[in-house]
PDB file of C-alpha atoms and ligand atoms in Angstrom:
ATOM      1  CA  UNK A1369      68.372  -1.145  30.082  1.00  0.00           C
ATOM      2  CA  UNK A1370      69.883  -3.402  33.159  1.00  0.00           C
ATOM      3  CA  UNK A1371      72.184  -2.919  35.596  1.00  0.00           C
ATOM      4  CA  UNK A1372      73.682  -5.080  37.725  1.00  0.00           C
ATOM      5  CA  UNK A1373      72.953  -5.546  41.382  1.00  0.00           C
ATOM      6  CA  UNK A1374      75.794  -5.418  43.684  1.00  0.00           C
ATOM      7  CA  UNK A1375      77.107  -8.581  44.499  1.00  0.00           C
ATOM      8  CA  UNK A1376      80.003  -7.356  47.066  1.00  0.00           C
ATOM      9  CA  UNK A1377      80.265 -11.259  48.267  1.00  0.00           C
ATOM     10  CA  UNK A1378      81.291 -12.947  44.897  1.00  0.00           C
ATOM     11  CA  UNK A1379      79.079 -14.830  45.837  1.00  0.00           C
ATOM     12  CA  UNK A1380      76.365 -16.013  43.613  1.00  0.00           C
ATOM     13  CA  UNK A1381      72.320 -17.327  44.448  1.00  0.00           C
ATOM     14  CA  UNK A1382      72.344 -21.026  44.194  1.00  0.00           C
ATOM     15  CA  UNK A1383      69.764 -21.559  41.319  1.00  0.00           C
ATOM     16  CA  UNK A1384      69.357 -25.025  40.294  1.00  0.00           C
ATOM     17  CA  UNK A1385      67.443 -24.631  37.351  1.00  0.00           C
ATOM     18  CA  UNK A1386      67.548 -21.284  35.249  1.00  0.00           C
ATOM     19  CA  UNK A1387      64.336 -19.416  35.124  1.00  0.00           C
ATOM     20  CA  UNK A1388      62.185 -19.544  32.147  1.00  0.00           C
ATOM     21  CA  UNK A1389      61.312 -15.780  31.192  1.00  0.00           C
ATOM     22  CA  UNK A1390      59.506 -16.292  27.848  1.00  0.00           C
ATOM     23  CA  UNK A1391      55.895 -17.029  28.292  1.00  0.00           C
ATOM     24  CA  UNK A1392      52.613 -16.028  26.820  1.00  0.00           C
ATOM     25  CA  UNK A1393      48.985 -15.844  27.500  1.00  0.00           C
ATOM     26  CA  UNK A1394      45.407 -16.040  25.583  1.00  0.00           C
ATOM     27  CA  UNK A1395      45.656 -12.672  25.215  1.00  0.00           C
ATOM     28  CA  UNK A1396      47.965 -12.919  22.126  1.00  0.00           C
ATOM     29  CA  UNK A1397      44.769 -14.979  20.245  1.00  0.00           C
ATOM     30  CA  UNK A1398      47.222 -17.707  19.926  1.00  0.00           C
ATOM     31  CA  UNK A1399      48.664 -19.192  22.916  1.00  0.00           C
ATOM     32  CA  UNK A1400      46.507 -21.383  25.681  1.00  0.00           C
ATOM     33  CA  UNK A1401      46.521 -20.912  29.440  1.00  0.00           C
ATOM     34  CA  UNK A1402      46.709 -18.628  32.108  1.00  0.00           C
ATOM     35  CA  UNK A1403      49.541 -17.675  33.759  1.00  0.00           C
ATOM     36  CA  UNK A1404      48.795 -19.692  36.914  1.00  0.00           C
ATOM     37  CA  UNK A1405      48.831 -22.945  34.799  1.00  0.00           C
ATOM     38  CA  UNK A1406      51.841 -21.973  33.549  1.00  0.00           C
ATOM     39  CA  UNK A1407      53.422 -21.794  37.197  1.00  0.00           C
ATOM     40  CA  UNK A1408      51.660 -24.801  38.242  1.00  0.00           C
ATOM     41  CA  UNK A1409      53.386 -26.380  34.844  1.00  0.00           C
ATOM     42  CA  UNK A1410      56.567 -25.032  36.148  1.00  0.00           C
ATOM     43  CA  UNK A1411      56.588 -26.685  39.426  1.00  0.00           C
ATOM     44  CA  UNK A1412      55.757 -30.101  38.474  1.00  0.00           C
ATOM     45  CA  UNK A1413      59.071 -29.358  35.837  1.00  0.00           C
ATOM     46  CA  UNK A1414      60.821 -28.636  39.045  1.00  0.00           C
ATOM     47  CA  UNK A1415      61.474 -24.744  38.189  1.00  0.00           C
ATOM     48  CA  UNK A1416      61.962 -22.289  40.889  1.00  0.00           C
ATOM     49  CA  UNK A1417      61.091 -18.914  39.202  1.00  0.00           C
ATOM     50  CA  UNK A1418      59.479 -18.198  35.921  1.00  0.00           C
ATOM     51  CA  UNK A1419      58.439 -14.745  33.960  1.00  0.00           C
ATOM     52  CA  UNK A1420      55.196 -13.799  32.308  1.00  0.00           C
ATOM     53  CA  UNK A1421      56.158 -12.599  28.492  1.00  0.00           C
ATOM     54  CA  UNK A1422      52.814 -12.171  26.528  1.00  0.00           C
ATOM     55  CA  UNK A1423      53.403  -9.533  23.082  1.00  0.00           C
ATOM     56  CA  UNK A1424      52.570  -6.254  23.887  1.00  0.00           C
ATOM     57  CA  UNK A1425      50.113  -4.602  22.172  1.00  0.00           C
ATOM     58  CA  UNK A1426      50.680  -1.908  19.359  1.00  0.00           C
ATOM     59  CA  UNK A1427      50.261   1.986  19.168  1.00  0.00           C
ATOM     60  CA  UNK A1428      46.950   1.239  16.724  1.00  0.00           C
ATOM     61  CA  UNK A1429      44.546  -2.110  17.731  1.00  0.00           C
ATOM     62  CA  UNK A1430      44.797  -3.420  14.164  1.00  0.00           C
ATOM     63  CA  UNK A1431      48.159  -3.352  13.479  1.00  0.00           C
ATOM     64  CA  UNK A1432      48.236  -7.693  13.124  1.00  0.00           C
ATOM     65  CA  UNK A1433      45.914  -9.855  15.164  1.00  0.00           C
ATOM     66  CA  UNK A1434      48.788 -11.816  17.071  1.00  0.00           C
ATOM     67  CA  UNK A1435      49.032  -9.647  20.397  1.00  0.00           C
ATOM     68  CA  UNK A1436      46.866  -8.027  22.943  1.00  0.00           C
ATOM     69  CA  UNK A1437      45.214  -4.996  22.648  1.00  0.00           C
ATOM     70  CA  UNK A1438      45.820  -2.041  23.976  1.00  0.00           C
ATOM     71  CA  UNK A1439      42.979  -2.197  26.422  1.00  0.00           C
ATOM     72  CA  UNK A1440      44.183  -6.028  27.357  1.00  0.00           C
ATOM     73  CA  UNK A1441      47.633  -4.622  28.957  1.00  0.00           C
ATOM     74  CA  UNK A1442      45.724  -3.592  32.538  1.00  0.00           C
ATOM     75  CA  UNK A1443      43.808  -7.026  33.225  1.00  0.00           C
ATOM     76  CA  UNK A1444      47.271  -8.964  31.530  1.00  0.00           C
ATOM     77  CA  UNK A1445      49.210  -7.455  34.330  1.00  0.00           C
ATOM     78  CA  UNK A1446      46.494  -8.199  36.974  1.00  0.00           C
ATOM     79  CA  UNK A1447      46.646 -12.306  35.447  1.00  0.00           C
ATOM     80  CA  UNK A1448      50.344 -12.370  36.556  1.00  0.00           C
ATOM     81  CA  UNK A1449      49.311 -10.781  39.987  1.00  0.00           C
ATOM     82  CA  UNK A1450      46.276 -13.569  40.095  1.00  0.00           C
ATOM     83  CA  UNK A1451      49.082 -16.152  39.276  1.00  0.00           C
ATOM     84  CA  UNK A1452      51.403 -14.908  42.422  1.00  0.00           C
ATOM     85  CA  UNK A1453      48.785 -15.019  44.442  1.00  0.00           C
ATOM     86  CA  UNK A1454      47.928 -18.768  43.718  1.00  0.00           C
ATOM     87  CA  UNK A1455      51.059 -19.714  44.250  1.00  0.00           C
ATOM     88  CA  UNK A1456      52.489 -17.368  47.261  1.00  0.00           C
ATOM     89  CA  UNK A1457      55.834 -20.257  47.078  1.00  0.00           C
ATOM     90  CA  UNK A1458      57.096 -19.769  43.969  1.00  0.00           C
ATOM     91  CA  UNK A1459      58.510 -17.071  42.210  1.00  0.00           C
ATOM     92  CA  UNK A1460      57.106 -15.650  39.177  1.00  0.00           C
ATOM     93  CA  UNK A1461      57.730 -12.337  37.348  1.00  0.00           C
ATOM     94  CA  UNK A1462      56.251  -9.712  35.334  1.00  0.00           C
ATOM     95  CA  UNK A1463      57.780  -9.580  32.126  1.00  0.00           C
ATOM     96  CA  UNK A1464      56.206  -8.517  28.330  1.00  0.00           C
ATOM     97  CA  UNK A1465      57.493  -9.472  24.890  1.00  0.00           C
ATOM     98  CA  UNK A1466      57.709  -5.298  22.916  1.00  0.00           C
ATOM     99  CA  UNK A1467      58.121  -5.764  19.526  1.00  0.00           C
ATOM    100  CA  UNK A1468      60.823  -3.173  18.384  1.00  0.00           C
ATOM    101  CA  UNK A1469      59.951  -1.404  14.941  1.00  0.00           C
ATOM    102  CA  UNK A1470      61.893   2.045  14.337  1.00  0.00           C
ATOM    103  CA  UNK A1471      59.660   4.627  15.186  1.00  0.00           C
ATOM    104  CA  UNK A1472      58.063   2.865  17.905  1.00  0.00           C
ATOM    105  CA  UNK A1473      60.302   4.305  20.850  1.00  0.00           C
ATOM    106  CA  UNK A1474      57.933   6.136  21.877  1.00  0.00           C
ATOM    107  CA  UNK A1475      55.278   3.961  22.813  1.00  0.00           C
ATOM    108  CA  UNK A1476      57.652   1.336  23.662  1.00  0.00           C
ATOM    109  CA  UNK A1477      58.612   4.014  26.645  1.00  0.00           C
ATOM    110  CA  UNK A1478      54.789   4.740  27.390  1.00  0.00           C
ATOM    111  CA  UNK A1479      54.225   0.620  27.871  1.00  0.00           C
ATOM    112  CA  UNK A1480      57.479   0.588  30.037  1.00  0.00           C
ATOM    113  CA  UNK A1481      56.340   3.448  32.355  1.00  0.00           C
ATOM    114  CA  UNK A1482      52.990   2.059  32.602  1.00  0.00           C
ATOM    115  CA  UNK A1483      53.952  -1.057  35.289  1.00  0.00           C
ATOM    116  CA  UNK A1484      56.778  -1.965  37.713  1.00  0.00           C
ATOM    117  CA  UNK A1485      57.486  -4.928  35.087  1.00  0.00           C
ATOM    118  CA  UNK A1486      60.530  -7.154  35.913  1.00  0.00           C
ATOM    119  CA  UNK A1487      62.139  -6.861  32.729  1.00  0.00           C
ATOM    120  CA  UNK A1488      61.350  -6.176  28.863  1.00  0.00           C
ATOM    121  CA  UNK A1489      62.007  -8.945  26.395  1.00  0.00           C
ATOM    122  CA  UNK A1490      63.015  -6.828  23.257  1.00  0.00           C
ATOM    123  CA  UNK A1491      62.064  -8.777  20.111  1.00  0.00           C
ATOM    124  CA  UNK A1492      62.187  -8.259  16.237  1.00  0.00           C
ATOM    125  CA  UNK A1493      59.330  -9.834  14.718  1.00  0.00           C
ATOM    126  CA  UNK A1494      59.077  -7.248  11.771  1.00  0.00           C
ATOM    127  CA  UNK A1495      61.694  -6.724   8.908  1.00  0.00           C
ATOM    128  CA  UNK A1496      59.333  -3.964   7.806  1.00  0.00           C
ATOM    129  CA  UNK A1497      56.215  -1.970   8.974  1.00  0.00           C
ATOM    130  CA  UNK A1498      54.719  -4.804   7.027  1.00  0.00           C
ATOM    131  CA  UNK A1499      56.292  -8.124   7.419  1.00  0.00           C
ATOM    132  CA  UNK A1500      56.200 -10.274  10.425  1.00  0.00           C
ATOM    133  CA  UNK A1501      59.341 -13.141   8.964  1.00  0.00           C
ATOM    134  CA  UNK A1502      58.177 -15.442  11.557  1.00  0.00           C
ATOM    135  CA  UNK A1503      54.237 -15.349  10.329  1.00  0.00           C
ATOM    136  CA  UNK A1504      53.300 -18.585   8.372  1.00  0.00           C
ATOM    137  CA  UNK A1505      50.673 -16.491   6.149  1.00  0.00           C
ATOM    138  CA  UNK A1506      53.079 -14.507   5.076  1.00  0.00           C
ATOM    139  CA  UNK A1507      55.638 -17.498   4.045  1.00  0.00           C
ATOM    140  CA  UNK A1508      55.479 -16.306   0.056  1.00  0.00           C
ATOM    141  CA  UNK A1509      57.205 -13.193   0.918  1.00  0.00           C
ATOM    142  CA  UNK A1510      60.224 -14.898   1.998  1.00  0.00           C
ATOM    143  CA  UNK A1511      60.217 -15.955  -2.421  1.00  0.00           C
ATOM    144  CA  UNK A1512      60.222 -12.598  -3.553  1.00  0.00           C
ATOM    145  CA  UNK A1513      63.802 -11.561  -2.041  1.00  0.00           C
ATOM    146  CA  UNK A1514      67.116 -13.010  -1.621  1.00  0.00           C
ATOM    147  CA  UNK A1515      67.601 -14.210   2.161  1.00  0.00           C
ATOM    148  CA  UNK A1516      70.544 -12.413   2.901  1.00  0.00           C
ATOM    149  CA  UNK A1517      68.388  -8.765   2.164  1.00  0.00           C
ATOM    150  CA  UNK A1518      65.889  -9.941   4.820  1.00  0.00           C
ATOM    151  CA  UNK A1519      68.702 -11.305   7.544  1.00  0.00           C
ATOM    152  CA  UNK A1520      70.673  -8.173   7.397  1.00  0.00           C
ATOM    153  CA  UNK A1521      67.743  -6.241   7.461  1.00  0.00           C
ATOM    154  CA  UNK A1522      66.752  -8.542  10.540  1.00  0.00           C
ATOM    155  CA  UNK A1523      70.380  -8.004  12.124  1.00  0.00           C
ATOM    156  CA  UNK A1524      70.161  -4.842  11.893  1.00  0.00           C
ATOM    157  CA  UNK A1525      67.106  -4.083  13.912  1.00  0.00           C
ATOM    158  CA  UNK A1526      68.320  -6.673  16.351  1.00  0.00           C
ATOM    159  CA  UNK A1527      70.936  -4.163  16.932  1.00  0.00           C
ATOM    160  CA  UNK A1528      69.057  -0.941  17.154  1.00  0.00           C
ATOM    161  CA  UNK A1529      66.478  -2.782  19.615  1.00  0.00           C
ATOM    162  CA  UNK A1530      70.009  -3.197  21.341  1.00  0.00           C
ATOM    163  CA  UNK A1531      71.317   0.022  21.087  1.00  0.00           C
ATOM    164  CA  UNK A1532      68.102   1.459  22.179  1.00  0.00           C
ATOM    165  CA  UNK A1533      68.326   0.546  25.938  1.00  0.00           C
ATOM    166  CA  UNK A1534      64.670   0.033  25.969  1.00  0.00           C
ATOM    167  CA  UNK A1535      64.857  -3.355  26.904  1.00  0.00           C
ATOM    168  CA  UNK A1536      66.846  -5.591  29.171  1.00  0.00           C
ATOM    169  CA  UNK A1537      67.442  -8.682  27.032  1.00  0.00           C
ATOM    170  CA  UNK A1538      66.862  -9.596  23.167  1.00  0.00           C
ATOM    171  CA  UNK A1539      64.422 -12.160  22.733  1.00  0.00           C
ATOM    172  CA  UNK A1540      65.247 -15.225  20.029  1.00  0.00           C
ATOM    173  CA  UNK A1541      68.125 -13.240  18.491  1.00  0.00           C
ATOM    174  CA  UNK A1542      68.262 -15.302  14.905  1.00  0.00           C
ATOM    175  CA  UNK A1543      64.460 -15.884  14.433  1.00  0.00           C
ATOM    176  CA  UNK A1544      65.191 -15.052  10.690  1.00  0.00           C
ATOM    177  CA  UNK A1545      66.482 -18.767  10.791  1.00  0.00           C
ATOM    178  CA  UNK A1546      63.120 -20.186  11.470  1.00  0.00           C
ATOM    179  CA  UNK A1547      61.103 -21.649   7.954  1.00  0.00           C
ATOM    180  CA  UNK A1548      65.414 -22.461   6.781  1.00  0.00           C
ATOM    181  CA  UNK A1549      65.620 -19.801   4.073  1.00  0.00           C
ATOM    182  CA  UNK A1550      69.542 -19.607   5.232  1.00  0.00           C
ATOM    183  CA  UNK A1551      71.332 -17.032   2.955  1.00  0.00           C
ATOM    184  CA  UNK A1552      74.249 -17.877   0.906  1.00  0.00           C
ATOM    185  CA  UNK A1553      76.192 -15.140   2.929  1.00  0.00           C
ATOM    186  CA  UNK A1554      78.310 -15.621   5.943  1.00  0.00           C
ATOM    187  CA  UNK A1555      76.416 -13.398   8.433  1.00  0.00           C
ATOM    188  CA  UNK A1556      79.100 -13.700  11.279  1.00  0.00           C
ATOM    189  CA  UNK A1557      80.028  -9.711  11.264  1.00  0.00           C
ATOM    190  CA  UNK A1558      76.578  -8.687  11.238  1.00  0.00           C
ATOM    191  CA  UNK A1559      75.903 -10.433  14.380  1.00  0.00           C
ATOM    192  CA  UNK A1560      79.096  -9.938  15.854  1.00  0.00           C
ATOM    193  CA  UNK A1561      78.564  -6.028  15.082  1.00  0.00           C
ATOM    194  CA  UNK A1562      74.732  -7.166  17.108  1.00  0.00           C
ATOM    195  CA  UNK A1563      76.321  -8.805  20.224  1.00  0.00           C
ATOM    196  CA  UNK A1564      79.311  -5.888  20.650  1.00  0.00           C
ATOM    197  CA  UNK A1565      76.908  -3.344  20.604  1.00  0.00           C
ATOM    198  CA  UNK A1566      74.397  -5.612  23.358  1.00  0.00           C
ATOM    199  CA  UNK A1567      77.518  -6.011  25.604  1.00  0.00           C
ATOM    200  CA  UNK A1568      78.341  -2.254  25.163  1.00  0.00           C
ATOM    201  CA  UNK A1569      74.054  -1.136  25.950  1.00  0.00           C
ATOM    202  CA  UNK A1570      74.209  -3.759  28.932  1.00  0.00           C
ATOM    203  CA  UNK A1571      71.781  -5.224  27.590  1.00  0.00           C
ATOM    204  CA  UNK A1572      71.553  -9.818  27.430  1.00  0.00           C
ATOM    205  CA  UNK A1573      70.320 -12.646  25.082  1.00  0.00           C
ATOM    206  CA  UNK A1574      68.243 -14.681  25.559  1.00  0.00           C
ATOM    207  CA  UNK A1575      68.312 -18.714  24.466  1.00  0.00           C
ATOM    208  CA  UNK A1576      65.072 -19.458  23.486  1.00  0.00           C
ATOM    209  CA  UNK A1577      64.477 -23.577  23.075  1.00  0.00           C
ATOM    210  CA  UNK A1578      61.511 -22.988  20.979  1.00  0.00           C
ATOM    211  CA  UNK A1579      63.506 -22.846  17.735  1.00  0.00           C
ATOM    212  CA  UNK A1580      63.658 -26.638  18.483  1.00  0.00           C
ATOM    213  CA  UNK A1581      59.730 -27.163  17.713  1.00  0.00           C
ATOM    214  CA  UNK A1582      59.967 -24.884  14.516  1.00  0.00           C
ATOM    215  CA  UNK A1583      61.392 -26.044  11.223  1.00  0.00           C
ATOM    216  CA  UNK A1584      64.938 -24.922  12.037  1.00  0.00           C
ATOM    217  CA  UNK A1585      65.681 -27.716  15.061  1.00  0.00           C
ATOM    218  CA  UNK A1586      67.498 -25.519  16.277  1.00  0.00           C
ATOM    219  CA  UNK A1587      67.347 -23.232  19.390  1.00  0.00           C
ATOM    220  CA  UNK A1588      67.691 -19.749  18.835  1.00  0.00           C
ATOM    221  CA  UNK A1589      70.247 -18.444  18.600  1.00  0.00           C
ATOM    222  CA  UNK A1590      73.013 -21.017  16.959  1.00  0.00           C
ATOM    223  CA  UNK A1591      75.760 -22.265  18.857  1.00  0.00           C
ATOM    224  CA  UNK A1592      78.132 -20.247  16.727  1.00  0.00           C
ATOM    225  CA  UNK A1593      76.130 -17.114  18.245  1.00  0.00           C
ATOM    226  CA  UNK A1594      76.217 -18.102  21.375  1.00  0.00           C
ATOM    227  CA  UNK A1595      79.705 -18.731  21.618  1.00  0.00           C
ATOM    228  CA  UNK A1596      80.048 -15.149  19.782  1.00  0.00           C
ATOM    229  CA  UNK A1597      78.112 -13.930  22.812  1.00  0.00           C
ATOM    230  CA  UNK A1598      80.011 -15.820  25.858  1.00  0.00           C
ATOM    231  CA  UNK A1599      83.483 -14.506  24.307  1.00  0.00           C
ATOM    232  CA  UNK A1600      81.886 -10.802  23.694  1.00  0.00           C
ATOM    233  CA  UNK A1601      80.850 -11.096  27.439  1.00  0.00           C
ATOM    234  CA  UNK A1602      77.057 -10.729  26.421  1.00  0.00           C
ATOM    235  CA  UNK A1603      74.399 -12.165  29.721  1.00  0.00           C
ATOM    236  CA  UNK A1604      72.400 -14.577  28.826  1.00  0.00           C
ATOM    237  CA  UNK A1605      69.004 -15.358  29.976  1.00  0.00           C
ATOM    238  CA  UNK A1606      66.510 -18.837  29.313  1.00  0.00           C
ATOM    239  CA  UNK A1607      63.333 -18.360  27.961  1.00  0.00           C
ATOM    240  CA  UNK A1608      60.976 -21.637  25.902  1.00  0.00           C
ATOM    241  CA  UNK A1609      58.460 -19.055  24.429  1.00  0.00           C
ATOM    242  CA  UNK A1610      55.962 -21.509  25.829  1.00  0.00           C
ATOM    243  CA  UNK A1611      52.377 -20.790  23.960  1.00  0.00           C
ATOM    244  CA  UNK A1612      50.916 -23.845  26.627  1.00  0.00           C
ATOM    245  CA  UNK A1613      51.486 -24.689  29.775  1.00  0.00           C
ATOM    246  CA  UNK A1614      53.203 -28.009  28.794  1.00  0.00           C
ATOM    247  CA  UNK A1615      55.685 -26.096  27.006  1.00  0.00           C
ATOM    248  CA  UNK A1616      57.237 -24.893  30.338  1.00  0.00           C
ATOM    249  CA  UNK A1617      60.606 -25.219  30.552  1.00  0.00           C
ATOM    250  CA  UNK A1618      61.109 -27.219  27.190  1.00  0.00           C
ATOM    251  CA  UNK A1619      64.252 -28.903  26.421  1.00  0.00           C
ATOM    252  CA  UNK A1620      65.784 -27.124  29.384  1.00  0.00           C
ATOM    253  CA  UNK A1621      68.566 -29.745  30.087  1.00  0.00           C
ATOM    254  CA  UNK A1622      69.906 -29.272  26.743  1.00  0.00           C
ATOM    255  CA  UNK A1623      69.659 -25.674  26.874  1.00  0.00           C
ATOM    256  CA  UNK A1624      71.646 -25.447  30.128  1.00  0.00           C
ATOM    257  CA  UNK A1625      74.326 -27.704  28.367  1.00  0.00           C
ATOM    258  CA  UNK A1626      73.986 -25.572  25.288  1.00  0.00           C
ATOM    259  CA  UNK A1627      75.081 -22.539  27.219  1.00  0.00           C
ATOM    260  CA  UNK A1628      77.893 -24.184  29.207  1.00  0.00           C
ATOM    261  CA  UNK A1629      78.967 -25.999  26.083  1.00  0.00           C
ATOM    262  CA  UNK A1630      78.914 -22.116  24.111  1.00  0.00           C
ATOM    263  CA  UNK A1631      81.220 -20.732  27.241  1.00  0.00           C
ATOM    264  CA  UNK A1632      78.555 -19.408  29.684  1.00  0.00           C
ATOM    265  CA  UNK A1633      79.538 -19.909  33.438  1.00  0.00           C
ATOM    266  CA  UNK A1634      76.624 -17.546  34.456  1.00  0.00           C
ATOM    267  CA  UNK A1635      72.904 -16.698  33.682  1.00  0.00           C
ATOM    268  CA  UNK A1636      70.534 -13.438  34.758  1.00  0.00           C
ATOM    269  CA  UNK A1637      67.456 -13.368  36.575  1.00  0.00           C
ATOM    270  CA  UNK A1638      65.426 -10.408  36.809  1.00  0.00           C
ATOM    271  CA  UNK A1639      63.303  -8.121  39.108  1.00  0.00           C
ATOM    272  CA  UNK A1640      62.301  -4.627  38.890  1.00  0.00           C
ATOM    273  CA  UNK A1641      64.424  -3.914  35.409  1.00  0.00           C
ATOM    274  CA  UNK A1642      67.746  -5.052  37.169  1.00  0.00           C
ATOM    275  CA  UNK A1643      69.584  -8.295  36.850  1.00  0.00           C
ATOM    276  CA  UNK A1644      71.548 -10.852  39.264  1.00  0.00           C
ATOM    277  CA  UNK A1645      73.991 -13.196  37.973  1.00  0.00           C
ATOM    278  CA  UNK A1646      73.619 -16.804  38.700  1.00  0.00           C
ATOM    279  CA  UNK A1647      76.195 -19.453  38.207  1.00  0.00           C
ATOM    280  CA  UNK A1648      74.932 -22.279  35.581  1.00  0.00           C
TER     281      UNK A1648
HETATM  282 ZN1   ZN B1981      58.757 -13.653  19.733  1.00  0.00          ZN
HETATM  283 ZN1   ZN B1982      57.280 -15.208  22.456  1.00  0.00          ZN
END
């Protein structure tokens, strides 16, 4: 959950170039460099603030072999603080990418309490306790069902991770778009019904450019969404789900214009669970 810091003045922190809050680590077996290349990355791309996002790990160790373990969460935290300390002029902030699965609340809270993190990336990898849509192995399950079964299904944990005010913004909220198995279905409500109830938790998006790289082309979410989520009032927040340091701020010119373009006039940045508007 976020809440807004006061802002008495109206007036907003200049902030040239949003933040890029979705970033991840060797930790998750499938990503390259540490988080101080990553900020080093970020300066040359002339950013002024970035988050640390690596996937947190599970309640059981072997529940996929795509984040860190349980033991990993400890030294992952103390790689961000390494990464602050090499670079004393820049800000960067302590953020983790929590799968939400029903059921999981629990733990989700146990991970939360666990470090002062600057926000929680809430993000729906898993249609089911078995089925990670956005896992190339498992691209002959997307044959055995309709699309439309798997989007809704999708939607609608998008907006229970919402609803659940575990997490401060939804991380790449139409992911289901990703290998193009687009359903026949007009999915507008569903999401709509998604963004009213993330405006109504407080809690934002997140535009993630990395949909561009994938077979979509397409950042996540669609413009339509977007421009769901300006009217609806939902925050927004920039992340490129970089899995290298080169990846760092990715297509962030056309995500800025993307956002403006969708009806944005403002972005979030994050510390210590609560958010500060900036104008874009
Ligand atoms: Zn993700
Ligand atoms: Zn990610």
């Amino acid at each position: 959950m976020s809440c807004a810091l006061p802002n008495g003045s109206g007036s907003l922190p200049p902030m040239a170039v949003p933040p890029d809050y979705h970033m991840h680590t060797p930790l998750c077996h499938h990503a390259v460099g540490e988080p101080t290349e990553y900020a080093a990355s970020a300066k040359r791309a002339g950013l002024e603030e970035i988050g640390i996002s690596d996937h947190s790990p599970m309640m059981r160790d072997d529940f996929d072999d795509w984040r860190m373990s349980r033991d990993d969460l400890d030294p992952y935290v103390e790689k961000v603080r390494r990464a602050q300390r090499d670079h004393p002029d820049f800000r960067i902030r302590l953020g983790l990418e929590v799968d939400y699965l029903p059921g999981h609340e629990d733990w989700i809270r146990e991970i939360a309490a666990r470090h002062p993190w600057d926000y929680l990336i809430g993000s729906v990898h898993y249609v089911s306790d078995s089925w990670d849509l956005d896992n190339p192995k498992k691209l002959s399950e997307w044959k055995k069902r309709p699309p439309f079964e798997v989007w809704s299904a999708y939607i609608n944990r998008l907006t229970q991770a919402a609803a659940s005010g575990l997490f401060d913004f939804i991380g790449h909220a139409d992911l289901c778009k990703k290998f193009c198995y687009y359903p026949e279905q007009d999915c507008t409500p569903l999401f709509r019904h998604f963004l009213e109830t993330a405006k109504r938790a407080g809690v934002a998006i997140e535009i993630n450019t990395a949909g561009l790289r994938k077979d979509c082309k397409e950042m996540y979410p669609s413009p339509a969404i977007l421009a769901m989520a300006a009217e609806i009032g939902v925050g927004l927040v920039f992340g490129s789900d970089a899995h290298a340091p080169g990846e760092v701020g990715m297509d962030w010119a056309a995500a800025v214009e993307l956002a403006r373009r969708s009806g944005f006039t403002h972005a979030l940045r994050f510390q210590g669970r609560r958010s500060e508007p900036y104008a874009l």
